[in-house]
Coordinates of C-alpha atoms and ligand atoms in Angstrom, one line a residue:
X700 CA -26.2 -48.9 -40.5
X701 CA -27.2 -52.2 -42.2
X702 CA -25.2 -54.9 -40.2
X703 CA -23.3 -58.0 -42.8
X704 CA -24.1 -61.3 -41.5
X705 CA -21.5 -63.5 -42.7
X706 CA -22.2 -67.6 -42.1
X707 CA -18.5 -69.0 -41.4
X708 CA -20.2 -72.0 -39.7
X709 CA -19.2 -74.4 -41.8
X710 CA -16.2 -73.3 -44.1
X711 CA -14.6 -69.6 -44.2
X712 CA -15.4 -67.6 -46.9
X713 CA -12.5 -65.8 -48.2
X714 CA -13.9 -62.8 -49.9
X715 CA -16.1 -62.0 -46.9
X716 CA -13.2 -62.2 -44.8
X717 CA -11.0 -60.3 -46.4
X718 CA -14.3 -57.7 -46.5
X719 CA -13.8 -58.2 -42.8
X720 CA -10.5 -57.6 -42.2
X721 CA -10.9 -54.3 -44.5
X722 CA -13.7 -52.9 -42.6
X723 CA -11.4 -53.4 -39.3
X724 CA -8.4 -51.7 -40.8
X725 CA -10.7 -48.8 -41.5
X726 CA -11.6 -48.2 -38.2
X727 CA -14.9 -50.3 -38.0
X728 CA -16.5 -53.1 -36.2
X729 CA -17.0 -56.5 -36.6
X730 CA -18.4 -59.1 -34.3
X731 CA -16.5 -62.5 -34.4
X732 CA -16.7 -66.2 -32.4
X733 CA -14.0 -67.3 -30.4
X734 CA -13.9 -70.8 -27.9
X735 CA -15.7 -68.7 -25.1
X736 CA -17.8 -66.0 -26.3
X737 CA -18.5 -63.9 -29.1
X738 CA -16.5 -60.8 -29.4
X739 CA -16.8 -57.1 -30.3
X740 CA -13.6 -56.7 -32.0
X741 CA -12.4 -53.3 -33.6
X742 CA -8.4 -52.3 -34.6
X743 CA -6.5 -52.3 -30.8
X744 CA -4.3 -49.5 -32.2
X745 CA -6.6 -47.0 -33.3
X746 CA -8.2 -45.3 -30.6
X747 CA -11.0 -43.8 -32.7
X748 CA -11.8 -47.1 -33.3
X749 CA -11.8 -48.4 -29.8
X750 CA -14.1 -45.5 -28.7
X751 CA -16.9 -47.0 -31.4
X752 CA -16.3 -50.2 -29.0
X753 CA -17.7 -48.6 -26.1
X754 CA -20.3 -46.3 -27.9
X755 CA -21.8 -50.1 -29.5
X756 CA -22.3 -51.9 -26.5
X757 CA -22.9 -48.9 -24.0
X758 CA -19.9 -49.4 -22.0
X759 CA -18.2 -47.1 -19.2
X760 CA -14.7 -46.1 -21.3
X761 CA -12.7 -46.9 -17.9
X762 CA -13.5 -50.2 -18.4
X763 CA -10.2 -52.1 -20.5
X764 CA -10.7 -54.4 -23.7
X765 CA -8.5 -57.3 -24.2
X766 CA -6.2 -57.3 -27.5
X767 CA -6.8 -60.8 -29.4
X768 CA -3.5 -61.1 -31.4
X769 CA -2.9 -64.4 -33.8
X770 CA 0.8 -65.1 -33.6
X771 CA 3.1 -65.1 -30.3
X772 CA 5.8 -62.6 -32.0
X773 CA 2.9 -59.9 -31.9
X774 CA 3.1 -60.2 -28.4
X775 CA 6.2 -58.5 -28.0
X776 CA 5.4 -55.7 -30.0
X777 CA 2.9 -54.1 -27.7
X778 CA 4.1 -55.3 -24.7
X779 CA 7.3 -53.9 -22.5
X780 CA 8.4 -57.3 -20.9
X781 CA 7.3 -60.9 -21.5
X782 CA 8.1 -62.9 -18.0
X783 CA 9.0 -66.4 -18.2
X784 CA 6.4 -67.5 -16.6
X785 CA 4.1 -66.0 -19.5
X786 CA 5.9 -67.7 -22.0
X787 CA 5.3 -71.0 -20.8
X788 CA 1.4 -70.2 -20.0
X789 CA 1.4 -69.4 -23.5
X790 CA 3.2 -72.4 -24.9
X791 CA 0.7 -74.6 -22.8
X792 CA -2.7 -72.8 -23.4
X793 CA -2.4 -70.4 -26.2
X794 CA -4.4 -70.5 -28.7
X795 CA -6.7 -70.7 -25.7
X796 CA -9.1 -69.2 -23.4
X797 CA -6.4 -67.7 -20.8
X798 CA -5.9 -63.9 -21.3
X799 CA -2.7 -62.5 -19.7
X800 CA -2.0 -59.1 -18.0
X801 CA 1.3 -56.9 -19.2
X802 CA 2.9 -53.8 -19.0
X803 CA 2.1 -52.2 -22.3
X804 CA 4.2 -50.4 -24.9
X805 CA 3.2 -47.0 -26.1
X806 CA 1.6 -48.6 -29.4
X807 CA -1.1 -49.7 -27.6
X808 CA -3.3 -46.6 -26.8
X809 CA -5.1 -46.0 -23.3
X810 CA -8.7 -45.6 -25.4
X811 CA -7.8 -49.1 -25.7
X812 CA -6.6 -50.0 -22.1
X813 CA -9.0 -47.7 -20.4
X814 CA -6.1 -45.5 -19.2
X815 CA -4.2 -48.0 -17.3
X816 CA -0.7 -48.9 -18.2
X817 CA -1.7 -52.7 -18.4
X818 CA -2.8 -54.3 -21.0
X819 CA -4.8 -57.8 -21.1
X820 CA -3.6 -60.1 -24.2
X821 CA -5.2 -62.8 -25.6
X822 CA -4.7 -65.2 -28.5
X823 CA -8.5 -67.4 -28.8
X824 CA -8.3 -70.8 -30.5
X825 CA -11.3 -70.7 -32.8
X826 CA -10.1 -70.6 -37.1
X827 CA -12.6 -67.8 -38.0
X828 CA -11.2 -65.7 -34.9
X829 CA -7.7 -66.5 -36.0
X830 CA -8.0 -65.3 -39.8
X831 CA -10.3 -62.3 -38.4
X832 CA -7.3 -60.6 -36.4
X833 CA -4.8 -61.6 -39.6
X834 CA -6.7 -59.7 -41.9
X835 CA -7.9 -56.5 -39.6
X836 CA -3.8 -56.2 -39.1
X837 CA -2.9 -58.2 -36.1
X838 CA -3.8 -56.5 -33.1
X839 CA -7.9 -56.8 -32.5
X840 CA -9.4 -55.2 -29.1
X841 CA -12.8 -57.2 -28.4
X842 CA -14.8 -57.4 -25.4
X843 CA -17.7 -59.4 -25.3
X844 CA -20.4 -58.7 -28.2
X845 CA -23.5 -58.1 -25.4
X846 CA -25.0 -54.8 -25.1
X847 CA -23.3 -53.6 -21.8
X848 CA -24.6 -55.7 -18.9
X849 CA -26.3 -58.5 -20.5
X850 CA -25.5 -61.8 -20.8
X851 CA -22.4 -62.5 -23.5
X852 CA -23.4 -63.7 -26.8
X853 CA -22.7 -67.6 -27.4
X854 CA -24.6 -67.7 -31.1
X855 CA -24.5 -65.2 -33.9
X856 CA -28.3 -64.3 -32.9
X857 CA -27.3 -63.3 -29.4
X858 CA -25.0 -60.9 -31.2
X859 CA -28.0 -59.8 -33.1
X860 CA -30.3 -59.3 -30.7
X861 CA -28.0 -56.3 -29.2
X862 CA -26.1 -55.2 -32.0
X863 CA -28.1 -55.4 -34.9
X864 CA -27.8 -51.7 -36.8
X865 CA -24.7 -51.0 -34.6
X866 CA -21.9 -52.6 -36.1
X867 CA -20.6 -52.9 -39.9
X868 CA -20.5 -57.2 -39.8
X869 CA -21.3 -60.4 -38.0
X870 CA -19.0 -63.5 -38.7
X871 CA -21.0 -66.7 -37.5
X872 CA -19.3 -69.1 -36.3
X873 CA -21.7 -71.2 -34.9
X874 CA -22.4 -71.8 -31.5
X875 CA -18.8 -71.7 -29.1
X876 CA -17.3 -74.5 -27.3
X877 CA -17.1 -73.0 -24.3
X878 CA -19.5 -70.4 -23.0
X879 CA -17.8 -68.5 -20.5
X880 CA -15.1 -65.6 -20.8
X881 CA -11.3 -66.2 -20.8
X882 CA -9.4 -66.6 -17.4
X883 CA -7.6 -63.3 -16.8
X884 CA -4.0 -63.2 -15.1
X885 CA -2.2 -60.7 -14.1
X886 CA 1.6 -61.0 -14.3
X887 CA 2.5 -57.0 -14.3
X888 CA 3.1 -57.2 -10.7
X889 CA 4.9 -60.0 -7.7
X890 CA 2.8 -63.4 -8.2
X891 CA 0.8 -64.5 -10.9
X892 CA -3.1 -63.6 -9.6
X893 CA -6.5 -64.7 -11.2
X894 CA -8.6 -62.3 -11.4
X895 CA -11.0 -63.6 -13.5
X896 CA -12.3 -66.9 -13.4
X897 CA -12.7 -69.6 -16.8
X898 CA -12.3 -72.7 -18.3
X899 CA -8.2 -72.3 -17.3
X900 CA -8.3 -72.8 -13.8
X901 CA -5.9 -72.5 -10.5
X902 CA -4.4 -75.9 -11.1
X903 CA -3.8 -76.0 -13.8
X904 CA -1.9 -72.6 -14.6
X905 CA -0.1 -73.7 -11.5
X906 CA 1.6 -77.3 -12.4
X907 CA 2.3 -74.6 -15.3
X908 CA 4.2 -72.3 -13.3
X909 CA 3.7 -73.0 -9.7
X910 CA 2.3 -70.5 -6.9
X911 CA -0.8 -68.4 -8.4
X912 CA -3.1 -66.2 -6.5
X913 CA -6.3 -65.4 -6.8
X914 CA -7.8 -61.9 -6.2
X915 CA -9.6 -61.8 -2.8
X916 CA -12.4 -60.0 -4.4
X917 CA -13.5 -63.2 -6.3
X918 CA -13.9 -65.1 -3.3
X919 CA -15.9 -63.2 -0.9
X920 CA -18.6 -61.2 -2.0
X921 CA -18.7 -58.6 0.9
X922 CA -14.7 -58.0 0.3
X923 CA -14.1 -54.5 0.7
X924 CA -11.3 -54.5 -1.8
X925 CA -11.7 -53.2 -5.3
X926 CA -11.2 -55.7 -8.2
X927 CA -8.3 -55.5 -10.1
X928 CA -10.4 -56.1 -13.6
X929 CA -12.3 -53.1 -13.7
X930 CA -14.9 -55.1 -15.2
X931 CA -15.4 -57.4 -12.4
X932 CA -16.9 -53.8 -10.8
X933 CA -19.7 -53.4 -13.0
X934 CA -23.1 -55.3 -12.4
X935 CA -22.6 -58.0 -15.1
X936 CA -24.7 -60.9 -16.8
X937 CA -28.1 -59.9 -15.8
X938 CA -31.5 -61.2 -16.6
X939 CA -34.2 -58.6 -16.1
X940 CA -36.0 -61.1 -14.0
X941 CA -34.8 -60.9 -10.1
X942 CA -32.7 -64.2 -9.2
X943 CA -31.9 -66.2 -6.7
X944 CA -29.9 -69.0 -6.5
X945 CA -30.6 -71.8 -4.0
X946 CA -27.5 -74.0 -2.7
X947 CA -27.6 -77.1 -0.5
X948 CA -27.8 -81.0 -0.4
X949 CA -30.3 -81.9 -3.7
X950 CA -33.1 -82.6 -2.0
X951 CA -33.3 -79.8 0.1
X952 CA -33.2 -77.6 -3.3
X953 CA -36.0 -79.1 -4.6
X954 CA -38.1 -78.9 -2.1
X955 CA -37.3 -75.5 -1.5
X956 CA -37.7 -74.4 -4.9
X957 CA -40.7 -76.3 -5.8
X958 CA -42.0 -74.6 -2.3
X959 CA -41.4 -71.1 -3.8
X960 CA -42.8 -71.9 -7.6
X961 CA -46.3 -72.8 -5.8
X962 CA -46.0 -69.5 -3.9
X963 CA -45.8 -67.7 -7.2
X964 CA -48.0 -70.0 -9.5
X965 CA -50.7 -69.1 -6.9
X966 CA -50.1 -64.9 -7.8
X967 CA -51.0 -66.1 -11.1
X968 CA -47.0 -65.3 -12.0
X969 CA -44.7 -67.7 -14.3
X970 CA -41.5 -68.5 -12.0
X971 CA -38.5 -69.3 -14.1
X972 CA -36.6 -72.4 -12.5
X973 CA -32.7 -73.2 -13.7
X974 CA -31.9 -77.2 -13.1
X975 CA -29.9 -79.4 -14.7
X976 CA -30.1 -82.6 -16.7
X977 CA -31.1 -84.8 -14.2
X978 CA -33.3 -82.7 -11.9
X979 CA -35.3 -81.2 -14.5
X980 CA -38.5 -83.1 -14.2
X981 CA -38.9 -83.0 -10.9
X982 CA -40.2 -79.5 -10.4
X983 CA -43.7 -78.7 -10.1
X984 CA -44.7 -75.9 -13.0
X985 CA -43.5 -72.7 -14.3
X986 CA -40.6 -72.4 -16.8
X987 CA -37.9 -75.0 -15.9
X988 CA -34.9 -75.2 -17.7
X989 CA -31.8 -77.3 -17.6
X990 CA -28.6 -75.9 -17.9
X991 CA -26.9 -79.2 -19.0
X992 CA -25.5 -82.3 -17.1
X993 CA -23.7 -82.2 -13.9
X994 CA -21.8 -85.0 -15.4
X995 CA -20.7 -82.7 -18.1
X996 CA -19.4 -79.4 -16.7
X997 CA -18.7 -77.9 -20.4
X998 CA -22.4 -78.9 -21.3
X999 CA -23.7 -76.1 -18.3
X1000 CA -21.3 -73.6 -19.2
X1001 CA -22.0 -73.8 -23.2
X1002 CA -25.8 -72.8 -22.2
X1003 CA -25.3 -70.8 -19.0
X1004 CA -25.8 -67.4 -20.6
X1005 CA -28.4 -68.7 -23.4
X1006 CA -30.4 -70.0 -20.7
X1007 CA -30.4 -66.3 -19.2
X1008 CA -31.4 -64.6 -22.1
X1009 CA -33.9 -67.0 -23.1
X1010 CA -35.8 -66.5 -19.8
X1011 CA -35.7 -62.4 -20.7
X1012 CA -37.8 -63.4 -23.7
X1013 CA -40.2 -65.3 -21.6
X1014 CA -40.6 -62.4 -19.4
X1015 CA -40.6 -64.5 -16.5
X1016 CA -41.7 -63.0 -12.7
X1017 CA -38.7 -64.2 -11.0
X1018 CA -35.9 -67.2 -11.3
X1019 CA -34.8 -69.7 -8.8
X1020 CA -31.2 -71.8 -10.0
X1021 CA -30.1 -74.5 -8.9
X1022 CA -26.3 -74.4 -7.7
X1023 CA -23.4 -75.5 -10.0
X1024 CA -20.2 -76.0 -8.3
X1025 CA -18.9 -78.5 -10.5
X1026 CA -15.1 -79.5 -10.2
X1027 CA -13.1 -78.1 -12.7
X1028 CA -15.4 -75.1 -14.0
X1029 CA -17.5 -74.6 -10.8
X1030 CA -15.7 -71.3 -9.6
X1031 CA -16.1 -69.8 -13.6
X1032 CA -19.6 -71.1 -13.6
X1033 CA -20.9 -70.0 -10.2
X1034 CA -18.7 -66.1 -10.8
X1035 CA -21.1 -65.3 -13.5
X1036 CA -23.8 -67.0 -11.7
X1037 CA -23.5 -65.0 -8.6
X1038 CA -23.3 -62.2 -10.5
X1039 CA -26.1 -62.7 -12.6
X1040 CA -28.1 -63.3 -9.2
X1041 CA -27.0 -60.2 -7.8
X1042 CA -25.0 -62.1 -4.7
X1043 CA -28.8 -63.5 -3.9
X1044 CA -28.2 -66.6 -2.7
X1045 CA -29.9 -69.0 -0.2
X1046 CA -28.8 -71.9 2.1
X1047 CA -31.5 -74.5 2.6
Ligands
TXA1393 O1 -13.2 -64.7 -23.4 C1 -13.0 -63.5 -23.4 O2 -12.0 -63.0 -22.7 C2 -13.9 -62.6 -24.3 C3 -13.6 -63.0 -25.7 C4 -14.3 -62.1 -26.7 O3 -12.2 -63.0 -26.0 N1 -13.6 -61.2 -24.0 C5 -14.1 -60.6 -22.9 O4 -13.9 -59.2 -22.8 O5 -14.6 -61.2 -22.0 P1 -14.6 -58.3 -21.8 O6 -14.3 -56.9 -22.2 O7 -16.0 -58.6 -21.7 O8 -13.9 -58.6 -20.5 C6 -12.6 -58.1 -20.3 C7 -12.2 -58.0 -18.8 C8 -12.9 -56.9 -18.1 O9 -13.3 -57.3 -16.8 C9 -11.7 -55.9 -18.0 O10 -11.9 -55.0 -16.9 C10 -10.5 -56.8 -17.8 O11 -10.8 -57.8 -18.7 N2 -9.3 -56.2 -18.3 C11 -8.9 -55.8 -19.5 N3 -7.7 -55.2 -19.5 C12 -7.3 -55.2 -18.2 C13 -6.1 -54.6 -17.6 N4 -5.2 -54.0 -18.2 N5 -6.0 -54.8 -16.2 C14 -7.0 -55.5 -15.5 N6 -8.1 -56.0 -16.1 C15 -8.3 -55.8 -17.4
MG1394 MG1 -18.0 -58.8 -21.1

């Protein structure tokens, strides 16, 4: 299959998106950029179409998509019951990067929700996303556009790298705003939990709508409880280079670090080092890379998962990060972090 790419980066074209939204109402796929992350988006209600979701980016079909819809009214037509609590989330951050959990209406097919009864809703605040789900009919499932277990596409040419020959079309939108997936609440059940992690965080949903939980399984990583995203199961976000992220007072870090990179410059290997804007220069060789300024928490999510794949491409030996538990986006940042490290971390 020869994949479109579409540049929307400046203006939208209309004829290629109304090329778009045809392809989607046929049952194809078409890659599209939100605020967060670049997603995989295919026609929520057809469940043939879903399936070509999961065959694209290699993805275990119990694992749910999230339907992107474009105007509140959809919301109640796939969904049994909208709490009140919902409606003001959405009134505050929607368009936004907050997906929400509901009980579904029959409409909405389990290829879609993976089976479950649930399903996640989401309306993204980026124009080209916006028009996309208008003209594929309204209701768009999309994960993110990675190849199942890499990092999520933030540019058109991460979408290209693993999709390429997969897909009908690419919409580029540039590069997003945000750089790390939508918060996910659940409000199906009792109180409002978090069970994912993003740029919408506990405080703010709750001077929104008070008491919110998070799920235990985000804050512990030898919790014995199973997630209630059955994403947040799967091995996620990794580089093909083993990782380990080192936490502690500055200092300490560097030393530590710099200790290690020696270690392997001496096996004649390239260690991959993740820093940010201000600690950058002070490691001693192999490939260093800042992730942004601590002073600017939006600038190390943005490049968070770039900086990942970049360092596949280098084909580095190993990678030691820095630590970024920033204020506001520190638990989203450090969730795919961890993750990405495979829960290797190290106190110094
Ligand atoms: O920012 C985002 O949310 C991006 C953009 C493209 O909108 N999408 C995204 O989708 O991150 P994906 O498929 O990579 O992640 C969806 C997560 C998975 O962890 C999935 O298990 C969870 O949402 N999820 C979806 N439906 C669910 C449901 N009914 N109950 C619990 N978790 C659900
Ligand atoms: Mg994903």
């Amino acid at each position: 299959m020869q994949t479109i790419i579409a540049d929307m980066t400046n203006q939208i074209d209309e004829k290629e998106m109304a090329q778009a939204g045809k392809i989607l109402k046929e049952g194809g796929l078409v890659a599209f950029p939100t605020e967060t992350v670049y997603g995989l988006g295919a026609n929520a209600l057809d469940e043939q179409a879903a399936f070509k979701i999961y065959a694209a980016k290699g993805r275990p079909s119990d694992n749910p998509l999230i339907v992107h819809i474009a105007r509140m009214e959809d919301l109640y037509k796939i969904v049994q019951t909208v709490p009140e609590e919902a409606v003001k989330l959405a009134d505050k951050f929607w368009p936004g990067p907050l997906t929400m959990i509901f009980q579904k209406k029959e409409i909405v097919p389990y290829g879609t929700t993976g089976g479950l009864d649930t399903v996640a809703v989401r309306m993204p605040n980026h124009p080209v996303a916006l028009k996309m789900i208008e003209a594929g009919g309204g209701y768009i499932a999309a994960p993110s556009a990675n190849t199942s277990g890499r990092p999520s596409p933030t540019t058109a040419q991460h979408v290209a790298d693993d999709m390429d020959g997969k897909i009908e079309m690419i919409l580029d939108g540039g590069s997003v705003g945000i750089g790390v997936e939508s918060t996910i609440v659940d409000l199906s059940t009792g109180v409002p939990t978090i069970l994912r992690p993003g740029y919408i965080n506990k405080a703010m949903l709750e001077e929104v709508i008070g008491q919110v939980e998070v799920d235990p399984t985000l804050l512990s990583a030898d919790c014995k409880q199973r997630p209630k995203a059955p994403g947040m199961r799967y091995k996620h976000y990794a580089p093909k280079a083993d990782m380990v992220i080192v936490e502690g007072e500055e200092e300490n870090v560097i030393a530590y670090i710099n200790d290690r990179i020696c270690e392997e410059l001496k096996k004649g290997n390239c260690p991959g080092v993740i820093a940010s804007d201000e600690t950058r220069h002070r490691y001693c060789g192999g490939a260093v890379k800042s992730m942004g300024s601590r002073s600017d928490e939006l600038s190390i999510s943005r490049h968070l998962y770039a900086v990942l794949r970049e360092f596949d491409e280098q084909q580095v030996s190993c990678i030691f990060s820095e630590a970024f538990e920033t204020p506001n986006l520190g638990q989203a940042i450090m969730n795919r972090m961890v993750k990405a490290a495979g829960h290797q971390i190290i106190r110094v």
